[in-house]
């Protein structure tokens, strides 16, 4: 089976940097994705890591360590609109690239 | 289409009735996923279709749940004899397939069983 663990809630100040961690267990790891979901909205794709290291996309960066079964999403220069839930998700090659999600981290950005 | 389309957007049904939820994926996307999301919770995997391969049904919570997909197009999720615990948002996502990682989600169907 698969399991992904994330902190349930994080609060950070506008303009600051926040890191959301994800640890996973899966039998056939292929890659780790991150999605953002605003209240009442659909999840939207943010980033993907298949190899170890850091991927940067604007204010957002994502990191993966395959040996540690660990990744994180880094959000810089936080804005109020970044308040949302963030989900990590594993692509599992044993399931022909099935996609399993973590329980999500609710980020609240305060002034 | 321009995006993943789900219908209806909202559905209120009486306990014990059957419901059918529809998902129109992005044209050309071979992978299609169904998830259930209860209020304030994560995305619970239900079923995964990939091209012409046998679907991964391992996430379906009971035999009251079933899903079909016609080729690489429309999918329907059917819930028979609905129960109050089935109340949730049902999300559909599609992905182009192969090495493409990004999955695109529809806006979901909010199901309320009364």
PDB file of C-alpha atoms in Angstrom:
ATOM      1  CA  UNK A   1       0.000   0.000   0.000  1.00  0.00           C
ATOM      2  CA  UNK A   2       0.868   3.643   0.117  1.00  0.00           C
ATOM      3  CA  UNK A   3       0.975   6.176   2.916  1.00  0.00           C
ATOM      4  CA  UNK A   4       1.920   9.834   2.879  1.00  0.00           C
ATOM      5  CA  UNK A   5       2.279  12.026   5.933  1.00  0.00           C
ATOM      6  CA  UNK A   6       2.079  15.797   6.055  1.00  0.00           C
ATOM      7  CA  UNK A   7       1.544  18.277   8.883  1.00  0.00           C
ATOM      8  CA  UNK A   8      -2.143  19.067   9.128  1.00  0.00           C
ATOM      9  CA  UNK A   9      -1.781  22.826   9.576  1.00  0.00           C
ATOM     10  CA  UNK A  10       0.865  25.518   9.128  1.00  0.00           C
ATOM     11  CA  UNK A  11       0.596  29.247   9.788  1.00  0.00           C
ATOM     12  CA  UNK A  12       3.059  31.775   8.401  1.00  0.00           C
ATOM     13  CA  UNK A  13       3.385  35.527   8.024  1.00  0.00           C
ATOM     14  CA  UNK A  14       2.962  37.344   4.745  1.00  0.00           C
ATOM     15  CA  UNK A  15       6.316  37.823   3.037  1.00  0.00           C
ATOM     16  CA  UNK A  16       7.942  34.969   4.933  1.00  0.00           C
ATOM     17  CA  UNK A  17       9.113  31.532   3.775  1.00  0.00           C
ATOM     18  CA  UNK A  18       7.354  28.303   4.712  1.00  0.00           C
ATOM     19  CA  UNK A  19       8.283  24.664   4.186  1.00  0.00           C
ATOM     20  CA  UNK A  20       5.695  21.870   4.020  1.00  0.00           C
ATOM     21  CA  UNK A  21       7.122  18.395   4.523  1.00  0.00           C
ATOM     22  CA  UNK A  22       5.948  15.083   3.140  1.00  0.00           C
ATOM     23  CA  UNK A  23       7.165  11.612   4.027  1.00  0.00           C
ATOM     24  CA  UNK A  24       5.916   8.670   2.040  1.00  0.00           C
ATOM     25  CA  UNK A  25       5.889   4.904   1.910  1.00  0.00           C
ATOM     26  CA  UNK A  26       5.129   3.124  -1.312  1.00  0.00           C
ATOM     27  CA  UNK A  27       6.140  -0.106  -2.946  1.00  0.00           C
ATOM     28  CA  UNK A  28       6.928   1.355  -6.364  1.00  0.00           C
ATOM     29  CA  UNK A  29       7.887   4.996  -6.108  1.00  0.00           C
ATOM     30  CA  UNK A  30       8.089   6.861  -9.406  1.00  0.00           C
ATOM     31  CA  UNK A  31       7.840  10.538  -8.453  1.00  0.00           C
ATOM     32  CA  UNK A  32       6.384  13.086  -6.048  1.00  0.00           C
ATOM     33  CA  UNK A  33       3.979  15.842  -7.033  1.00  0.00           C
ATOM     34  CA  UNK A  34       2.518  18.806  -5.197  1.00  0.00           C
ATOM     35  CA  UNK A  35      -0.969  20.248  -5.638  1.00  0.00           C
ATOM     36  CA  UNK A  36      -2.677  23.342  -4.288  1.00  0.00           C
ATOM     37  CA  UNK A  37      -6.358  23.488  -3.444  1.00  0.00           C
ATOM     38  CA  UNK A  38      -8.229  26.619  -2.408  1.00  0.00           C
ATOM     39  CA  UNK A  39     -11.426  26.219  -0.406  1.00  0.00           C
ATOM     40  CA  UNK A  40     -14.202  25.077  -2.698  1.00  0.00           C
ATOM     41  CA  UNK A  41     -11.847  24.717  -5.631  1.00  0.00           C
ATOM     42  CA  UNK A  42     -10.217  21.934  -7.559  1.00  0.00           C
ATOM     43  CA  UNK A  43      -6.646  20.832  -6.862  1.00  0.00           C
ATOM     44  CA  UNK A  44      -4.128  22.347  -9.262  1.00  0.00           C
ATOM     45  CA  UNK A  45      -0.682  21.034 -10.089  1.00  0.00           C
ATOM     46  CA  UNK A  46       2.332  22.892  -8.703  1.00  0.00           C
ATOM     47  CA  UNK A  47       5.424  20.766  -9.248  1.00  0.00           C
ATOM     48  CA  UNK A  48       6.883  17.321  -9.771  1.00  0.00           C
ATOM     49  CA  UNK A  49      10.134  15.635  -8.722  1.00  0.00           C
ATOM     50  CA  UNK A  50      11.272  12.318 -10.113  1.00  0.00           C
ATOM     51  CA  UNK A  51      14.939  12.714  -9.195  1.00  0.00           C
ATOM     52  CA  UNK A  52      16.679  13.880  -6.048  1.00  0.00           C
ATOM     53  CA  UNK A  53      17.148  17.585  -5.700  1.00  0.00           C
ATOM     54  CA  UNK A  54      15.390  20.885  -5.920  1.00  0.00           C
ATOM     55  CA  UNK A  55      12.980  22.037  -8.626  1.00  0.00           C
ATOM     56  CA  UNK A  56      12.201  25.751  -8.713  1.00  0.00           C
ATOM     57  CA  UNK A  57       9.142  27.348 -10.257  1.00  0.00           C
ATOM     58  CA  UNK A  58       8.887  31.012  -9.403  1.00  0.00           C
ATOM     59  CA  UNK A  59       8.140  31.474  -5.726  1.00  0.00           C
ATOM     60  CA  UNK A  60       7.591  27.749  -5.257  1.00  0.00           C
ATOM     61  CA  UNK A  61      10.302  25.098  -5.020  1.00  0.00           C
ATOM     62  CA  UNK A  62      10.028  21.387  -4.377  1.00  0.00           C
ATOM     63  CA  UNK A  63      12.661  19.032  -3.061  1.00  0.00           C
ATOM     64  CA  UNK A  64      12.973  15.272  -3.116  1.00  0.00           C
ATOM     65  CA  UNK A  65      15.224  12.774  -1.390  1.00  0.00           C
ATOM     66  CA  UNK A  66      14.429   9.288  -2.656  1.00  0.00           C
ATOM     67  CA  UNK A  67      16.756   7.607  -0.160  1.00  0.00           C
ATOM     68  CA  UNK A  68      14.902   9.271   2.731  1.00  0.00           C
ATOM     69  CA  UNK A  69      11.427   8.881   1.172  1.00  0.00           C
ATOM     70  CA  UNK A  70      10.988  12.563   1.894  1.00  0.00           C
ATOM     71  CA  UNK A  71      10.117  15.711   0.066  1.00  0.00           C
ATOM     72  CA  UNK A  72       9.080  19.248   0.784  1.00  0.00           C
ATOM     73  CA  UNK A  73       7.410  22.211  -0.820  1.00  0.00           C
ATOM     74  CA  UNK A  74       8.993  25.598  -0.180  1.00  0.00           C
ATOM     75  CA  UNK A  75       6.942  28.737  -0.634  1.00  0.00           C
ATOM     76  CA  UNK A  76       8.799  32.036  -0.630  1.00  0.00           C
ATOM     77  CA  UNK A  77       7.578  35.625  -0.358  1.00  0.00           C
ATOM     78  CA  UNK A  78       4.272  34.394   0.974  1.00  0.00           C
ATOM     79  CA  UNK A  79       1.158  36.179  -0.181  1.00  0.00           C
ATOM     80  CA  UNK A  80      -2.318  36.104   1.317  1.00  0.00           C
ATOM     81  CA  UNK A  81      -3.560  34.255  -1.765  1.00  0.00           C
ATOM     82  CA  UNK A  82      -1.241  31.357  -0.877  1.00  0.00           C
ATOM     83  CA  UNK A  83      -3.625  30.426   1.944  1.00  0.00           C
ATOM     84  CA  UNK A  84      -4.864  27.037   0.761  1.00  0.00           C
ATOM     85  CA  UNK A  85      -4.406  23.315   1.286  1.00  0.00           C
ATOM     86  CA  UNK A  86      -1.309  21.689  -0.157  1.00  0.00           C
ATOM     87  CA  UNK A  87      -1.141  18.001  -1.018  1.00  0.00           C
ATOM     88  CA  UNK A  88       1.804  15.816  -1.878  1.00  0.00           C
ATOM     89  CA  UNK A  89       1.087  12.872  -4.154  1.00  0.00           C
ATOM     90  CA  UNK A  90       3.118   9.858  -5.204  1.00  0.00           C
ATOM     91  CA  UNK A  91       3.128   8.266  -8.623  1.00  0.00           C
ATOM     92  CA  UNK A  92       3.273   4.542  -8.031  1.00  0.00           C
ATOM     93  CA  UNK A  93       4.713   2.494 -10.861  1.00  0.00           C
ATOM     94  CA  UNK A  94       3.434  -0.779  -9.455  1.00  0.00           C
ATOM     95  CA  UNK A  95      -0.013   0.548 -10.232  1.00  0.00           C
ATOM     96  CA  UNK A  96       0.929   1.694 -13.731  1.00  0.00           C
ATOM     97  CA  UNK A  97       1.419   5.267 -12.577  1.00  0.00           C
ATOM     98  CA  UNK A  98      -1.474   5.494 -10.211  1.00  0.00           C
ATOM     99  CA  UNK A  99      -1.568   8.686  -8.170  1.00  0.00           C
ATOM    100  CA  UNK A 100      -2.056   8.655  -4.388  1.00  0.00           C
ATOM    101  CA  UNK A 101      -2.475  11.755  -2.268  1.00  0.00           C
ATOM    102  CA  UNK A 102      -1.484  12.707   1.241  1.00  0.00           C
ATOM    103  CA  UNK A 103      -3.932  14.080   3.777  1.00  0.00           C
ATOM    104  CA  UNK A 104      -2.967  17.666   3.006  1.00  0.00           C
ATOM    105  CA  UNK A 105      -1.536  20.657   4.866  1.00  0.00           C
ATOM    106  CA  UNK A 106      -3.698  23.674   5.432  1.00  0.00           C
ATOM    107  CA  UNK A 107      -1.581  26.815   5.117  1.00  0.00           C
ATOM    108  CA  UNK A 108      -2.834  30.021   6.633  1.00  0.00           C
ATOM    109  CA  UNK A 109      -0.983  33.214   5.741  1.00  0.00           C
ATOM    110  CA  UNK A 110      -1.471  36.035   8.224  1.00  0.00           C
ATOM    111  CA  UNK A 111      -0.684  39.744   7.768  1.00  0.00           C
TER     112      UNK A 111
ATOM    113  CA  UNK B   1     -12.421  20.109 -24.263  1.00  0.00           C
ATOM    114  CA  UNK B   2     -10.624  22.925 -22.517  1.00  0.00           C
ATOM    115  CA  UNK B   3     -10.650  21.232 -19.148  1.00  0.00           C
ATOM    116  CA  UNK B   4     -12.052  18.338 -17.166  1.00  0.00           C
ATOM    117  CA  UNK B   5     -15.795  18.648 -16.888  1.00  0.00           C
ATOM    118  CA  UNK B   6     -17.892  16.990 -14.214  1.00  0.00           C
ATOM    119  CA  UNK B   7     -21.645  16.817 -13.901  1.00  0.00           C
ATOM    120  CA  UNK B   8     -23.752  17.443 -12.023  1.00  0.00           C
ATOM    121  CA  UNK B   9     -21.939  20.008  -9.911  1.00  0.00           C
ATOM    122  CA  UNK B  10     -24.284  19.331  -7.021  1.00  0.00           C
ATOM    123  CA  UNK B  11     -26.501  16.379  -6.283  1.00  0.00           C
ATOM    124  CA  UNK B  12     -28.860  15.874  -3.367  1.00  0.00           C
ATOM    125  CA  UNK B  13     -30.309  12.404  -3.119  1.00  0.00           C
ATOM    126  CA  UNK B  14     -32.315  10.381  -0.665  1.00  0.00           C
ATOM    127  CA  UNK B  15     -30.696   7.567   1.247  1.00  0.00           C
ATOM    128  CA  UNK B  16     -31.086   4.316  -0.649  1.00  0.00           C
ATOM    129  CA  UNK B  17     -31.253   5.870  -4.115  1.00  0.00           C
ATOM    130  CA  UNK B  18     -28.685   5.273  -6.849  1.00  0.00           C
ATOM    131  CA  UNK B  19     -26.642   8.136  -8.297  1.00  0.00           C
ATOM    132  CA  UNK B  20     -24.496   8.463 -11.386  1.00  0.00           C
ATOM    133  CA  UNK B  21     -21.685  10.992 -11.643  1.00  0.00           C
ATOM    134  CA  UNK B  22     -20.108  11.917 -14.954  1.00  0.00           C
ATOM    135  CA  UNK B  23     -16.596  12.977 -15.920  1.00  0.00           C
ATOM    136  CA  UNK B  24     -15.476  14.280 -19.311  1.00  0.00           C
ATOM    137  CA  UNK B  25     -11.674  14.261 -19.369  1.00  0.00           C
ATOM    138  CA  UNK B  26      -9.443  16.438 -21.499  1.00  0.00           C
ATOM    139  CA  UNK B  27      -9.326  15.099 -25.037  1.00  0.00           C
ATOM    140  CA  UNK B  28      -6.327  12.864 -25.596  1.00  0.00           C
ATOM    141  CA  UNK B  29      -5.754  12.113 -21.934  1.00  0.00           C
ATOM    142  CA  UNK B  30      -5.364   8.386 -21.459  1.00  0.00           C
ATOM    143  CA  UNK B  31      -5.314   8.352 -17.649  1.00  0.00           C
ATOM    144  CA  UNK B  32      -8.409   9.090 -15.587  1.00  0.00           C
ATOM    145  CA  UNK B  33      -8.769   9.053 -11.804  1.00  0.00           C
ATOM    146  CA  UNK B  34     -11.682   9.295  -9.392  1.00  0.00           C
ATOM    147  CA  UNK B  35     -11.209  10.540  -5.819  1.00  0.00           C
ATOM    148  CA  UNK B  36     -13.518  11.203  -2.900  1.00  0.00           C
ATOM    149  CA  UNK B  37     -12.932  14.187  -0.633  1.00  0.00           C
ATOM    150  CA  UNK B  38     -14.854  14.603   2.586  1.00  0.00           C
ATOM    151  CA  UNK B  39     -15.059  18.050   4.125  1.00  0.00           C
ATOM    152  CA  UNK B  40     -11.632  19.193   5.292  1.00  0.00           C
ATOM    153  CA  UNK B  41     -10.049  15.877   4.409  1.00  0.00           C
ATOM    154  CA  UNK B  42      -7.582  14.578   1.844  1.00  0.00           C
ATOM    155  CA  UNK B  43      -8.203  12.969  -1.513  1.00  0.00           C
ATOM    156  CA  UNK B  44      -9.205   9.336  -1.132  1.00  0.00           C
ATOM    157  CA  UNK B  45      -8.358   7.269  -4.214  1.00  0.00           C
ATOM    158  CA  UNK B  46     -11.280   5.355  -5.690  1.00  0.00           C
ATOM    159  CA  UNK B  47     -10.432   4.070  -9.175  1.00  0.00           C
ATOM    160  CA  UNK B  48      -7.880   4.606 -11.966  1.00  0.00           C
ATOM    161  CA  UNK B  49      -8.260   4.001 -15.698  1.00  0.00           C
ATOM    162  CA  UNK B  50      -5.207   3.908 -17.964  1.00  0.00           C
ATOM    163  CA  UNK B  51      -5.841   3.440 -21.651  1.00  0.00           C
ATOM    164  CA  UNK B  52      -7.098  -0.018 -22.484  1.00  0.00           C
ATOM    165  CA  UNK B  53      -5.593  -1.639 -19.386  1.00  0.00           C
ATOM    166  CA  UNK B  54      -7.773  -3.143 -16.696  1.00  0.00           C
ATOM    167  CA  UNK B  55      -8.751  -0.398 -14.248  1.00  0.00           C
ATOM    168  CA  UNK B  56      -7.297  -0.283 -10.749  1.00  0.00           C
ATOM    169  CA  UNK B  57     -10.414  -0.617  -8.605  1.00  0.00           C
ATOM    170  CA  UNK B  58      -8.564  -1.157  -5.351  1.00  0.00           C
ATOM    171  CA  UNK B  59      -9.839   2.076  -3.803  1.00  0.00           C
ATOM    172  CA  UNK B  60     -13.556   1.450  -4.194  1.00  0.00           C
ATOM    173  CA  UNK B  61     -14.905   1.339  -0.619  1.00  0.00           C
ATOM    174  CA  UNK B  62     -17.676  -1.203  -1.189  1.00  0.00           C
ATOM    175  CA  UNK B  63     -19.488  -3.123  -3.905  1.00  0.00           C
ATOM    176  CA  UNK B  64     -22.038  -0.306  -4.014  1.00  0.00           C
ATOM    177  CA  UNK B  65     -19.455   1.701  -5.948  1.00  0.00           C
ATOM    178  CA  UNK B  66     -18.609   1.052  -9.575  1.00  0.00           C
ATOM    179  CA  UNK B  67     -17.162   2.996 -12.474  1.00  0.00           C
ATOM    180  CA  UNK B  68     -16.932   2.650 -16.208  1.00  0.00           C
ATOM    181  CA  UNK B  69     -14.970   4.403 -18.893  1.00  0.00           C
ATOM    182  CA  UNK B  70     -15.745   4.357 -22.589  1.00  0.00           C
ATOM    183  CA  UNK B  71     -12.431   4.053 -24.416  1.00  0.00           C
ATOM    184  CA  UNK B  72     -10.408   7.138 -23.561  1.00  0.00           C
ATOM    185  CA  UNK B  73     -13.384   9.413 -23.079  1.00  0.00           C
ATOM    186  CA  UNK B  74     -16.263   9.784 -20.671  1.00  0.00           C
ATOM    187  CA  UNK B  75     -16.314   8.025 -17.313  1.00  0.00           C
ATOM    188  CA  UNK B  76     -19.242   7.463 -14.981  1.00  0.00           C
ATOM    189  CA  UNK B  77     -19.073   6.677 -11.283  1.00  0.00           C
ATOM    190  CA  UNK B  78     -22.166   4.935  -9.942  1.00  0.00           C
ATOM    191  CA  UNK B  79     -23.089   4.668  -6.301  1.00  0.00           C
ATOM    192  CA  UNK B  80     -25.919   2.274  -5.540  1.00  0.00           C
ATOM    193  CA  UNK B  81     -28.144   2.406  -2.456  1.00  0.00           C
ATOM    194  CA  UNK B  82     -26.515   5.603  -1.236  1.00  0.00           C
ATOM    195  CA  UNK B  83     -25.767   6.044   2.449  1.00  0.00           C
ATOM    196  CA  UNK B  84     -25.225   9.223   4.426  1.00  0.00           C
ATOM    197  CA  UNK B  85     -21.516   8.472   4.723  1.00  0.00           C
ATOM    198  CA  UNK B  86     -21.277   8.726   0.921  1.00  0.00           C
ATOM    199  CA  UNK B  87     -21.790  12.483   1.237  1.00  0.00           C
ATOM    200  CA  UNK B  88     -18.621  14.099  -0.106  1.00  0.00           C
ATOM    201  CA  UNK B  89     -17.139  15.842  -3.115  1.00  0.00           C
ATOM    202  CA  UNK B  90     -16.244  13.405  -5.872  1.00  0.00           C
ATOM    203  CA  UNK B  91     -13.325  14.626  -7.958  1.00  0.00           C
ATOM    204  CA  UNK B  92     -12.233  13.402 -11.357  1.00  0.00           C
ATOM    205  CA  UNK B  93      -8.784  14.034 -12.833  1.00  0.00           C
ATOM    206  CA  UNK B  94      -7.176  13.227 -16.154  1.00  0.00           C
ATOM    207  CA  UNK B  95      -3.563  13.034 -17.252  1.00  0.00           C
ATOM    208  CA  UNK B  96      -2.095  12.812 -20.724  1.00  0.00           C
ATOM    209  CA  UNK B  97      -0.200   9.653 -19.859  1.00  0.00           C
ATOM    210  CA  UNK B  98       3.342   8.428 -20.303  1.00  0.00           C
ATOM    211  CA  UNK B  99       5.922  10.568 -18.565  1.00  0.00           C
ATOM    212  CA  UNK B 100       3.638  13.571 -18.158  1.00  0.00           C
ATOM    213  CA  UNK B 101       3.126  14.094 -14.440  1.00  0.00           C
ATOM    214  CA  UNK B 102       0.503  16.809 -14.326  1.00  0.00           C
ATOM    215  CA  UNK B 103      -3.055  15.738 -13.620  1.00  0.00           C
ATOM    216  CA  UNK B 104      -5.923  18.126 -14.270  1.00  0.00           C
ATOM    217  CA  UNK B 105      -8.928  18.095 -11.970  1.00  0.00           C
ATOM    218  CA  UNK B 106     -12.566  18.880 -12.581  1.00  0.00           C
ATOM    219  CA  UNK B 107     -14.519  21.052 -10.172  1.00  0.00           C
ATOM    220  CA  UNK B 108     -16.096  17.989  -8.625  1.00  0.00           C
ATOM    221  CA  UNK B 109     -19.589  16.809  -7.833  1.00  0.00           C
ATOM    222  CA  UNK B 110     -20.808  17.639  -4.349  1.00  0.00           C
ATOM    223  CA  UNK B 111     -23.013  14.739  -3.276  1.00  0.00           C
ATOM    224  CA  UNK B 112     -25.335  15.106  -0.312  1.00  0.00           C
ATOM    225  CA  UNK B 113     -27.297  12.098   0.885  1.00  0.00           C
ATOM    226  CA  UNK B 114     -30.259  13.001   3.075  1.00  0.00           C
TER     227      UNK B 114
END
